[in-house]
Every structure is written in C-alpha cells, then in structure tokens.
CSV table of C-alpha atoms in Angstrom, one decimal:
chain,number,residue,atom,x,y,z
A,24,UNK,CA,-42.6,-117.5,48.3
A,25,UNK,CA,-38.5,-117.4,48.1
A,26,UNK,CA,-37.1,-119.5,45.8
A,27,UNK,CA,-35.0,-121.6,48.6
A,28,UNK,CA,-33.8,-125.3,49.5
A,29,UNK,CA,-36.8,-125.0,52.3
A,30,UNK,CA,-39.7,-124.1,49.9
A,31,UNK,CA,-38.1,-126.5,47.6
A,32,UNK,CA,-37.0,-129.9,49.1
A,33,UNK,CA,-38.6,-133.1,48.6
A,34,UNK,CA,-40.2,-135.4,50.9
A,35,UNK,CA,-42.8,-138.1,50.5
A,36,UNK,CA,-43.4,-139.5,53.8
A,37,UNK,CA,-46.5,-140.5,55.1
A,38,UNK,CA,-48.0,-141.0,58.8
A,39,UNK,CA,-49.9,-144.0,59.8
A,40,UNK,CA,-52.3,-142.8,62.0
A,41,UNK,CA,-54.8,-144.8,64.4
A,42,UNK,CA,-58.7,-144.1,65.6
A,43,UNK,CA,-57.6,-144.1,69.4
A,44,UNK,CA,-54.5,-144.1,71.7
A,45,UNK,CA,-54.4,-144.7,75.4
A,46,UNK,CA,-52.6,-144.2,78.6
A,47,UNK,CA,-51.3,-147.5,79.8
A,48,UNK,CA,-50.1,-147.5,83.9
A,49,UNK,CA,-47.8,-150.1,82.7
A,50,UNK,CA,-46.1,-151.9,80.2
A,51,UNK,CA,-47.2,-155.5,81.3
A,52,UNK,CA,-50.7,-154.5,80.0
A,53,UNK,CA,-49.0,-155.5,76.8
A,54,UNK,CA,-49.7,-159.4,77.6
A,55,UNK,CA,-53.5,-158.2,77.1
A,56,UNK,CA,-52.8,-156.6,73.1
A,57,UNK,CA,-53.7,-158.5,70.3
A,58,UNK,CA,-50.1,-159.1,68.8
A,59,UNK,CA,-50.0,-160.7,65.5
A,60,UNK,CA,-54.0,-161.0,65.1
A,61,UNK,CA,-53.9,-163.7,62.8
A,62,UNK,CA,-53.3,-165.7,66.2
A,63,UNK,CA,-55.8,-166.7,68.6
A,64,UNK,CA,-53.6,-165.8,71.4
A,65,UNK,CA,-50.8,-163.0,72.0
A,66,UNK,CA,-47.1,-163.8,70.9
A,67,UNK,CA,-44.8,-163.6,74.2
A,68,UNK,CA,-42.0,-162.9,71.1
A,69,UNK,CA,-43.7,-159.6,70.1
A,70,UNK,CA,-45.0,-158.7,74.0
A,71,UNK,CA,-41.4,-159.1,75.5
A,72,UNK,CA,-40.0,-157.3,72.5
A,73,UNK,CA,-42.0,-154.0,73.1
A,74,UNK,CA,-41.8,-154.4,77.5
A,75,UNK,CA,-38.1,-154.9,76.6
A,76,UNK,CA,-37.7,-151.4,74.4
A,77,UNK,CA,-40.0,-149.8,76.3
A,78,UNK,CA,-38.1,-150.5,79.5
A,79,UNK,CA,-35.6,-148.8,78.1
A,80,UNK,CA,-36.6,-145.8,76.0
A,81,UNK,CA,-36.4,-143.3,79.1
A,82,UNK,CA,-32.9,-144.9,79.7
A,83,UNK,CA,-31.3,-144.3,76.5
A,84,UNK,CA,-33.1,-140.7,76.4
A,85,UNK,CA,-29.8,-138.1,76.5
A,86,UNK,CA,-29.9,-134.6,78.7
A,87,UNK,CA,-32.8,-135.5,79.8
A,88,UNK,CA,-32.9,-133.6,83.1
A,89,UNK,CA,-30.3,-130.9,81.5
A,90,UNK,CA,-33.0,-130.6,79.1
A,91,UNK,CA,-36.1,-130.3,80.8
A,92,UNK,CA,-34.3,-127.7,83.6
A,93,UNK,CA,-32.4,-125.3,80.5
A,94,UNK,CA,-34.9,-125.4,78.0
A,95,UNK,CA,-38.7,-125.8,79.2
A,96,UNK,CA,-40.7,-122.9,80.7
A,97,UNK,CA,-41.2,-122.0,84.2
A,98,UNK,CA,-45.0,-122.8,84.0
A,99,UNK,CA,-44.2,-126.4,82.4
A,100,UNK,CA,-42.0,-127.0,85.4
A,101,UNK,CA,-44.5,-126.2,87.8
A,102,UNK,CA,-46.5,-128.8,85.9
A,103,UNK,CA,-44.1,-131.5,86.2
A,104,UNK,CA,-43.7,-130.8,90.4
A,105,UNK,CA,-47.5,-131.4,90.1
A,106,UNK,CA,-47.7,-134.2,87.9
A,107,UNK,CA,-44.8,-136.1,90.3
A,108,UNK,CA,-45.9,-134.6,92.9
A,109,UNK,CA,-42.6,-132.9,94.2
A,110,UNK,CA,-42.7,-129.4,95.1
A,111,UNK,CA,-40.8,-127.3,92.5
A,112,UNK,CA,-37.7,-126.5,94.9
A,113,UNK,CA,-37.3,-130.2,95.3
A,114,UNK,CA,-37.8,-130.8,91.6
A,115,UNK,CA,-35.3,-128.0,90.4
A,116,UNK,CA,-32.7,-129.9,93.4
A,117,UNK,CA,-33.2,-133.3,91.5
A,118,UNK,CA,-33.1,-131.9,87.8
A,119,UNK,CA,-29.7,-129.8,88.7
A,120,UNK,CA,-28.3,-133.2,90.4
A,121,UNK,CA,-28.9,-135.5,87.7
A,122,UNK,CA,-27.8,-132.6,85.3
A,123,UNK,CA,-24.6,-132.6,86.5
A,124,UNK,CA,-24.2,-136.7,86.7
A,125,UNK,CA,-25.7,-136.8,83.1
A,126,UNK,CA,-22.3,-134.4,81.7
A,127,UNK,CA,-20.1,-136.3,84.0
A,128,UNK,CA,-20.8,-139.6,82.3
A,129,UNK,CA,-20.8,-140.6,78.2
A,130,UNK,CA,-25.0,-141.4,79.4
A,131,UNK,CA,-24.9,-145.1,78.2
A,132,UNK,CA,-26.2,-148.1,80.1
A,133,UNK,CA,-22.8,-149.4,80.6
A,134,UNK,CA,-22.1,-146.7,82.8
A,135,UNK,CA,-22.8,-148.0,86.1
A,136,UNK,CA,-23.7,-144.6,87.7
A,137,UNK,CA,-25.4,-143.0,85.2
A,138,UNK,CA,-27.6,-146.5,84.9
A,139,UNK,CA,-28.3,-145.8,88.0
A,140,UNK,CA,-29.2,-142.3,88.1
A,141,UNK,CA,-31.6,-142.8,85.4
A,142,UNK,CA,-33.3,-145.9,86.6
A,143,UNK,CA,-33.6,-144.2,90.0
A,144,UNK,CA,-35.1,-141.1,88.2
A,145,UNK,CA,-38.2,-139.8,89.6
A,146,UNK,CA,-39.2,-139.3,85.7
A,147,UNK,CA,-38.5,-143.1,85.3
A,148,UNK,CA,-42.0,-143.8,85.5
A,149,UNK,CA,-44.0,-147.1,84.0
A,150,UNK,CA,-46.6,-145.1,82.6
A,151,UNK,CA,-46.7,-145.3,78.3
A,152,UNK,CA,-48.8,-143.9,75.5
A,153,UNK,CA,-49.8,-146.2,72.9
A,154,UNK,CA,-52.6,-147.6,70.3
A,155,UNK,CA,-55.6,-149.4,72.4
A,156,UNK,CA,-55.8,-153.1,71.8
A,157,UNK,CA,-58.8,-152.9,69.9
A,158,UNK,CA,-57.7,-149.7,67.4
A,159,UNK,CA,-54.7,-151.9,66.6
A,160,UNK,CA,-56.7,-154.7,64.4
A,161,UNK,CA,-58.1,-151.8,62.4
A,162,UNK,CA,-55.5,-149.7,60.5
A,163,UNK,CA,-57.0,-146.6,60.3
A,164,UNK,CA,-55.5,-143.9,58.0
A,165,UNK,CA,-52.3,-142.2,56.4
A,166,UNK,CA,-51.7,-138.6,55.4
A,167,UNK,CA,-48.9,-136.8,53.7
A,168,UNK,CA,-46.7,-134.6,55.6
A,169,UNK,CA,-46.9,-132.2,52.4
A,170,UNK,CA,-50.6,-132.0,53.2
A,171,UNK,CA,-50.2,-131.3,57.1
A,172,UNK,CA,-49.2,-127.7,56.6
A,173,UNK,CA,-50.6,-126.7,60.4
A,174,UNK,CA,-48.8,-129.4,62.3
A,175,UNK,CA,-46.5,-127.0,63.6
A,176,UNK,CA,-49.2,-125.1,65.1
A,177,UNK,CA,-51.5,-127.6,66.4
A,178,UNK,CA,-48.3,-129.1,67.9
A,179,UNK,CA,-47.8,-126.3,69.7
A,180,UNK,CA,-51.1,-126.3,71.2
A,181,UNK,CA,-50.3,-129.5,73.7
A,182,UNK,CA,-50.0,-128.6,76.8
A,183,UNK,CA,-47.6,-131.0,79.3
A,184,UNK,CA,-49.7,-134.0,81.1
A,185,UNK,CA,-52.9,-132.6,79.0
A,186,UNK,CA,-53.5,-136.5,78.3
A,187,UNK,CA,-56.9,-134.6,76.5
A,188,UNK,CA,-55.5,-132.6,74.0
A,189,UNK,CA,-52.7,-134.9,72.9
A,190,UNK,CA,-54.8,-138.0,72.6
A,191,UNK,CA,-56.8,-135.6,70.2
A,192,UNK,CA,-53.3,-134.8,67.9
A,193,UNK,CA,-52.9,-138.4,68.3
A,194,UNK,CA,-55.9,-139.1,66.3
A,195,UNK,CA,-55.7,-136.3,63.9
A,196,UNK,CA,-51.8,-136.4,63.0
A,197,UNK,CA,-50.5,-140.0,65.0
A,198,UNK,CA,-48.2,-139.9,67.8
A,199,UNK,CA,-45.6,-137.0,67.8
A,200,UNK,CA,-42.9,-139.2,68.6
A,201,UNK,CA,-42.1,-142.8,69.9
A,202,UNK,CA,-40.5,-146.2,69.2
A,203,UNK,CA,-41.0,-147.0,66.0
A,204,UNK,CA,-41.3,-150.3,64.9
A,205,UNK,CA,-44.1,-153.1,62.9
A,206,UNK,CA,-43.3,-156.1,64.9
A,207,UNK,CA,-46.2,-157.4,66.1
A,208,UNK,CA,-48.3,-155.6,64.2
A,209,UNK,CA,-49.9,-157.1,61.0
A,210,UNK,CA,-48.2,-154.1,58.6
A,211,UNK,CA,-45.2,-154.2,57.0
A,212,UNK,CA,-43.4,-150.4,57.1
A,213,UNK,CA,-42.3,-149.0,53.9
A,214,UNK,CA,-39.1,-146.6,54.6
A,215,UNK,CA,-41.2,-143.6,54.1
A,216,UNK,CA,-43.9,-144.4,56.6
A,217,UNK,CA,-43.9,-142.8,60.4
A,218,UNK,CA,-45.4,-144.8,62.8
A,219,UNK,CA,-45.5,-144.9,66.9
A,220,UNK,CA,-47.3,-147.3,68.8
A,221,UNK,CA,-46.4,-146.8,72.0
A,222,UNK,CA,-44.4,-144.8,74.0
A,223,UNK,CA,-43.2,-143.2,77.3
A,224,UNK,CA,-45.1,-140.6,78.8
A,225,UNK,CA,-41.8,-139.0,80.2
A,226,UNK,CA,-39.9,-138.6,77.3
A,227,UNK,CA,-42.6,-137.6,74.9
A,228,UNK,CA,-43.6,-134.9,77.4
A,229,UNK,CA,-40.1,-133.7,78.0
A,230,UNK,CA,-40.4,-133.2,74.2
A,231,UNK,CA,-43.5,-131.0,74.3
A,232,UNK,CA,-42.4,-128.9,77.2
A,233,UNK,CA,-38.9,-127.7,75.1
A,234,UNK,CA,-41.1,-127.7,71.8
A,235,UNK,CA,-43.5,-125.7,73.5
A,236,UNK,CA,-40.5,-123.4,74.8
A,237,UNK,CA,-39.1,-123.4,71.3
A,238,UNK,CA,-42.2,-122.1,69.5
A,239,UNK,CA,-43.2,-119.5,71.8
A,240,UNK,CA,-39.8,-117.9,70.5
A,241,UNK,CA,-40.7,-118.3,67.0
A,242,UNK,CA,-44.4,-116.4,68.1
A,243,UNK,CA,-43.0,-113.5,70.0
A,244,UNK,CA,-40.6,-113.0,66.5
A,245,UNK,CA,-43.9,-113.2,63.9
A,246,UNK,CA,-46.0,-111.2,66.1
A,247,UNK,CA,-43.1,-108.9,67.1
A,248,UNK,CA,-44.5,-108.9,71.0
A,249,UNK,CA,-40.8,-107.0,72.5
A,250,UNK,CA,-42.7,-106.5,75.7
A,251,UNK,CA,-43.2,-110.2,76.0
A,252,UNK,CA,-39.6,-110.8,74.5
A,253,UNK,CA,-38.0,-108.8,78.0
A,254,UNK,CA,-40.0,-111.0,79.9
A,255,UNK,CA,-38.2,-113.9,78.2
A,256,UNK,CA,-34.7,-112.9,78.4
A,257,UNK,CA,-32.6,-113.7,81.6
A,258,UNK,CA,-31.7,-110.9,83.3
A,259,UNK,CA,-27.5,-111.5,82.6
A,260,UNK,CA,-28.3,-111.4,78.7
A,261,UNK,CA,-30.4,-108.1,79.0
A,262,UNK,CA,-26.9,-106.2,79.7
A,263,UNK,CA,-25.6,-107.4,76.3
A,264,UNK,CA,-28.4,-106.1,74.5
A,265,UNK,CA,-27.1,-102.6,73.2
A,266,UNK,CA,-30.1,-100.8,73.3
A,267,UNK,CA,-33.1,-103.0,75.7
A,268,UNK,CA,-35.5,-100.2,75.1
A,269,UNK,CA,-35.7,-100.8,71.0
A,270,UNK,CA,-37.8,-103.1,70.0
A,271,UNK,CA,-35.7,-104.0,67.1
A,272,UNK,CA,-32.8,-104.6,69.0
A,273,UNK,CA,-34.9,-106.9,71.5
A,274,UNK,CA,-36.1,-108.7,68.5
A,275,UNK,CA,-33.1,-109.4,66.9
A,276,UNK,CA,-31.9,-110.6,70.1
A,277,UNK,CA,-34.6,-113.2,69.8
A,278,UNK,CA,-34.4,-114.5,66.3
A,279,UNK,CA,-30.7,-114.9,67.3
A,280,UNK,CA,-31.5,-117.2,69.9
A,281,UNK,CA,-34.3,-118.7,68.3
A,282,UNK,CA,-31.5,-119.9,65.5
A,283,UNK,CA,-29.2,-121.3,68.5
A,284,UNK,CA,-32.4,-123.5,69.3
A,285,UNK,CA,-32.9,-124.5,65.5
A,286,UNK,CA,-29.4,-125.8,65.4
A,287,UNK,CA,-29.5,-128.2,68.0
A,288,UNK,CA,-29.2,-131.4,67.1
A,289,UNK,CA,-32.7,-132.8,68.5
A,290,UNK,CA,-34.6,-129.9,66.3
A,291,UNK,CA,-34.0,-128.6,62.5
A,292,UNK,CA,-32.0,-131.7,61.9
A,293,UNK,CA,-33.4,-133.7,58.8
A,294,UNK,CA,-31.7,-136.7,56.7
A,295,UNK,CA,-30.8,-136.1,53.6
A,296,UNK,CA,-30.9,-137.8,50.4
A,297,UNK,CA,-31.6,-137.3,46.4
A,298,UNK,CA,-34.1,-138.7,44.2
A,299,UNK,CA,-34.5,-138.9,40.7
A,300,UNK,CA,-38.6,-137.3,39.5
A,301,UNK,CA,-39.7,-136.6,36.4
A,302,UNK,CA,-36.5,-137.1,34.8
A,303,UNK,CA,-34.4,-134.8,36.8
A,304,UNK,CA,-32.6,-135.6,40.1
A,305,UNK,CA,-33.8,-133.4,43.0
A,306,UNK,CA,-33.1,-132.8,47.0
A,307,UNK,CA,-34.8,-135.1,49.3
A,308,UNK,CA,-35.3,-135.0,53.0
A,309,UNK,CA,-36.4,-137.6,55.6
A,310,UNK,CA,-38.1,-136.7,59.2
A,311,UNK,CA,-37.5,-139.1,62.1
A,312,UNK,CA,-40.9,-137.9,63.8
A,313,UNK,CA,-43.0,-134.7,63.7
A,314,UNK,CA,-40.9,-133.0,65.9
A,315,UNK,CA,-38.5,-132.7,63.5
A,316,UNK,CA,-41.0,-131.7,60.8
A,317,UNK,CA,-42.4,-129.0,62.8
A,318,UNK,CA,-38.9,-127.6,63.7
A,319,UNK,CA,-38.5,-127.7,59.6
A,320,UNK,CA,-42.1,-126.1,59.0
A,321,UNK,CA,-40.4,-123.4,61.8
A,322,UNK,CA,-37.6,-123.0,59.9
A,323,UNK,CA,-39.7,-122.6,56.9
A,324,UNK,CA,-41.6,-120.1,58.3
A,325,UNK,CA,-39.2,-118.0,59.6
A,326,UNK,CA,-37.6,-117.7,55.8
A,327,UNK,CA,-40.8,-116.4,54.5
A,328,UNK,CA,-41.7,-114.5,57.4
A,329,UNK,CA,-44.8,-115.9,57.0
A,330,UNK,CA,-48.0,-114.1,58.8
A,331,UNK,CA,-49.5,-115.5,61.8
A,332,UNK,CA,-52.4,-114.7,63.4
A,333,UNK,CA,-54.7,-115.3,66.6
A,334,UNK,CA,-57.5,-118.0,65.9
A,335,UNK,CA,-61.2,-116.5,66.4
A,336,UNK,CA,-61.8,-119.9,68.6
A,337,UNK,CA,-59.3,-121.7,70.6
A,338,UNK,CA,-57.1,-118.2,71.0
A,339,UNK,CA,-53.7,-119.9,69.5
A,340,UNK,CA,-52.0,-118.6,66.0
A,341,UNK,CA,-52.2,-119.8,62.7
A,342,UNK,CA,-50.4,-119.2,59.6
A,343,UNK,CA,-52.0,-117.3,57.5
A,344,UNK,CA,-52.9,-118.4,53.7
A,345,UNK,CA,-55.4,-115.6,52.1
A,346,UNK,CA,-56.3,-112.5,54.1
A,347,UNK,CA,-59.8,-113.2,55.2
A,348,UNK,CA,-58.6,-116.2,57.1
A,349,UNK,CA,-60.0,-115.8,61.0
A,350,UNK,CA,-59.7,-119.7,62.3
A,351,UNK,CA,-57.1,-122.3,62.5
A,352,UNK,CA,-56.9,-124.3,58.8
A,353,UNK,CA,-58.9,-127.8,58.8
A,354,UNK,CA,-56.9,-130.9,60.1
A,355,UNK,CA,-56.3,-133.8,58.1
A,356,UNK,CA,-58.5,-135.5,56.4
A,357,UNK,CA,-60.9,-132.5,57.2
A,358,UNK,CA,-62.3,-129.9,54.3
A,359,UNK,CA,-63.6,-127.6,57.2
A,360,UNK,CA,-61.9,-125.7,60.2
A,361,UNK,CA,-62.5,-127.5,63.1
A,362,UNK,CA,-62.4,-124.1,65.5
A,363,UNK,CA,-64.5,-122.3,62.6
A,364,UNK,CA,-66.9,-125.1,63.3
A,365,UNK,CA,-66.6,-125.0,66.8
A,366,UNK,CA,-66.8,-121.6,66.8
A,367,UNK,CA,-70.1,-121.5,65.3
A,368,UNK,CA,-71.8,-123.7,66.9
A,369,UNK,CA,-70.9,-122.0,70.2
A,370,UNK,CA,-72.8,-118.6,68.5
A,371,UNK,CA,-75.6,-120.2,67.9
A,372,UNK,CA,-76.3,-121.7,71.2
A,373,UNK,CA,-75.5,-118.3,72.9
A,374,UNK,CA,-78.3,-116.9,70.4
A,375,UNK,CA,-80.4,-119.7,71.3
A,376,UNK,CA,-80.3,-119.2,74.9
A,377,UNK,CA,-81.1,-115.7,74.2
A,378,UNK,CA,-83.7,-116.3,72.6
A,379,UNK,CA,-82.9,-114.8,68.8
A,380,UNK,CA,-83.2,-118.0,67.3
C-alpha cells in the first residue's frame, strides 16, 4: 500500500446503528414515537422539533433538480418518472425549469420564489425514512468506520426507491445520510458518533442516484470496460478525445472526469483536524455521513488501484484483499460473507431438488 495522507489519516468515528428503519407516509406519525422514553407520554417539544426540520430538509437541500438532471443516470431517471408518476418528458420539463430558477436565486428560504419553487416541487414529498418507534427504546449497535472497509461497495448496491435493499444497509451500516441530531432520544452524541434517525425519502434518494452515477465511473476505470466507457461519454466530449478508438485514451478520459466528480464539494470533502496519539501529533479527519466516507474510500481506492472484482453471488464488485477471494467481504458485525453464505445455500438446494443430496 503507498505510503500516502489517504492510507494514512486518522479517524475514529463510529456509527450508531438501529435493528429496523421504516418508511413513514408522513411526518405527523411522529406524535405516535416514543420520544424521551422515560415518559409515559410523547414530548410535543421533541415531536415539533423533528416535524419542524424535517419540513424543511428538502427545502434547504441545494441543486437539487440541477443535480438530479446533470449528474444521475438515464435509468435512475426513468425511475423517478415512475416513482412520481410523471412521464420522463414531463419530468426532464420540471427538473430543467427548476434548474434554471435554482441558479437564478442564492436557494435560501428567504427568497420568495425560490421558496416557492421548492415547496411546489413535485419531489417535495411528505414521505421520510426513519428508526420505527419500537427500535428506538433499544439502542442497538456501533461499528467503526475503520472496520467498514466495503461500505463503499455495498453502498453502491442501492438501487433508487428499492425501499428493500436500503432498509437492509440501514440495518447493517445505519442510515447513509439524514438529520442528525439526539433530541428526543435517550442518548447523548459524543462528536465522533454518526447518527440519522429520520430523514427524507427525496433527498436521500437524490443522493444515491448521483452516488450511484459516481461509482459506476470509478468501476468502468478498475475494470478498464472502454466499450462501456463510449457508451458513457456525451457525444460533444467524444470529439475531444484525440484518439476514441484507444482504450487508453478513453480511459484516461474517464479518470479525468471521475476526479471532476471527486472535487465537488458534496463528495471527497472531509473536515480536518489533528490529534495528538501515542505521543506524536497525527492527521485527523471527520465524515459528515457515509457518503462522504465512501467518496473517501473511492479516493482511496483509486490511489492504490486497488483490484475489484465481480462477486460469485449478487453479481456486484468487490475489492479485492487476498487472491482466492470470490464473494463480497462479511458486513459488520459479521465473520462470514453474507453472498458466500447465500451463495451456498442456493447450491445446495439446486442439488437437493436434483436429487444429489
């Protein structure tokens, strides 16, 4: 491994992760939660405090149509026209009109037109993710980022409105993203600590659609796909490329524009700070939500042009650790693969079926 700030910065934060998350319709299902459940009834305090930010999270979200129209996938759109049911014409029409109000304006509330815009949003939606009433009297577990070395790749597996998968990740590595905050909750936060309780579907889906976008550059670099690279590049870029019929050239093209995408603000962006361990001061970083540590594990990847491979089970890649590896590494808190398990189970009910067991 190189000997570089990436392989060699310090960070020590933790998740707080929950046994199950839920799709709420809307956020006055919060007068139901057990706020503060040393109290036989809910706190209104703590209720109005999260209906209040949770109001206005989509709100204060910047770019947001800019965003999802520039820098999400054709296939993710498709899946937003179905999930609002607005025909993708229709949807582009909205996303390009909003676009344009959301440069026009300095996109805070105070801004009459742009409040507007947003509030009128087809995307505006009351829908949220959060921890279920029930999973929030029983703090469930914490894991180290240091220890989560595939949540890039697992995170790359969501797939936009697939309330399925991501209410798995939830459980496995805690909400990608969110609001995060303890009030209401009996825990008190240390500064290290990542938590997200609840959240709104729109924004946190905006940010797997571009994440999603994001990594399949980073794939088509490792695995050095050039056909799959053409297919990727817009037709008025092709024309710069010198030579579009060398490989190389396409994929130099790519890691260039994969490193445009890694210096946007909303990716590889960390905080940083120092500590002082084992007598010696040393390089620290902190990650405002796993978005931002899977850009950094990106990053990190890309400086060792590290190996990736297609898992045996699920089909997605992996980064490879010792040369015999075939699945996708255990997740937290796990000592086994889950697709190597998954994968073996299926075998041997194929061979039971046929009969050879």
């Amino acid at each position: 491994m190189k000997n570089n700030f990436l392989n060699n910065v310090h960070f020590e934060q933790e998740v707080l992760v929950f046994d199950d998350y839920n799709v709420l319709e809307e956020v006055d299902l919060l007068n139901s939660y057990p706020f503060d459940s040393y109290s036989s009834t809910p706190d209104l305090h703590y209720v109005n405090h999260w209906k209040k930010i949770l109001k206005k999270q989509f709100v204060s979200e910047k770019n947001f149509h800019g965003d999802l129209l520039y820098r999400s996938s054709k296939s993710n759109i498709e899946k937003w026209a179905k999930y609002t049911n607005i025909s993708v014409d229709e949807l582009l029409k909205i996303l390009e009109k909003n676009n344009l109000k959301e440069k026009e304006s300095n996109q805070i509330e105070e801004d009459k037109d742009y409040y507007e815009m947003k509030s009128e949003s087809p995307f505006n939606e009351s829908s949220i993710l959060g921890v279920t009433p029930d999973a929030m009297q029983n703090l469930s577990k914490k894991y180290k980022l240091q220890e989560a070395s595939s949540l890039y790749t697992e995170l790359a597996k969501l797939e936009v409105f697939d309330f399925n998968s991501l209410l798995r990740f939830s459980k496995h590595f805690g909400m990608p993203s969110g609001l995060m905050d303890d009030i209401g909750f009996d825990i008190e936060l240390d500064g290290n600590c990542l938590f997200f309780p609840f959240t709104s579907i729109s924004v946190l889906n905006k940010k797997i659609a571009i994440y999603k976008q994001d990594f399949e550059w980073f794939k088509v670099i490792q695995t050095k796909n050039a056909t799959k690279i053409r297919s990727m590049i817009p037709e008025s870029d092709l024309i710069l490329i010198n030579n579009v019929d060398e490989n190389e050239a396409v994929v130099n093209y790519a890691k260039h524009h994969l490193t445009l995408l890694l210096g946007r603000l909303d990716a590889f962006n960390v905080s940083m700070h120092v500590e002082f361990q084992n007598g010696s001061f040393v390089p620290g970083v902190w990650f405002s939500d796993l978005f931002n540590f899977a850009y950094f594990q990106i990053a990190k990847a890309l400086s060792n042009n590290v190996e990736v491979r297609e898992c045996d089970n699920c089909g997605y890649i992996f980064e490879v650790t010792h040369k015999r590896q075939r699945f996708c590494p255990p997740l937290p808190h796990r000592k086994r693969s889950s697709c190597e398990m998954a994968y073996n189970n299926r075998l041997k009910r194929e061979k039971k079926l046929k009969g050879e067991i």
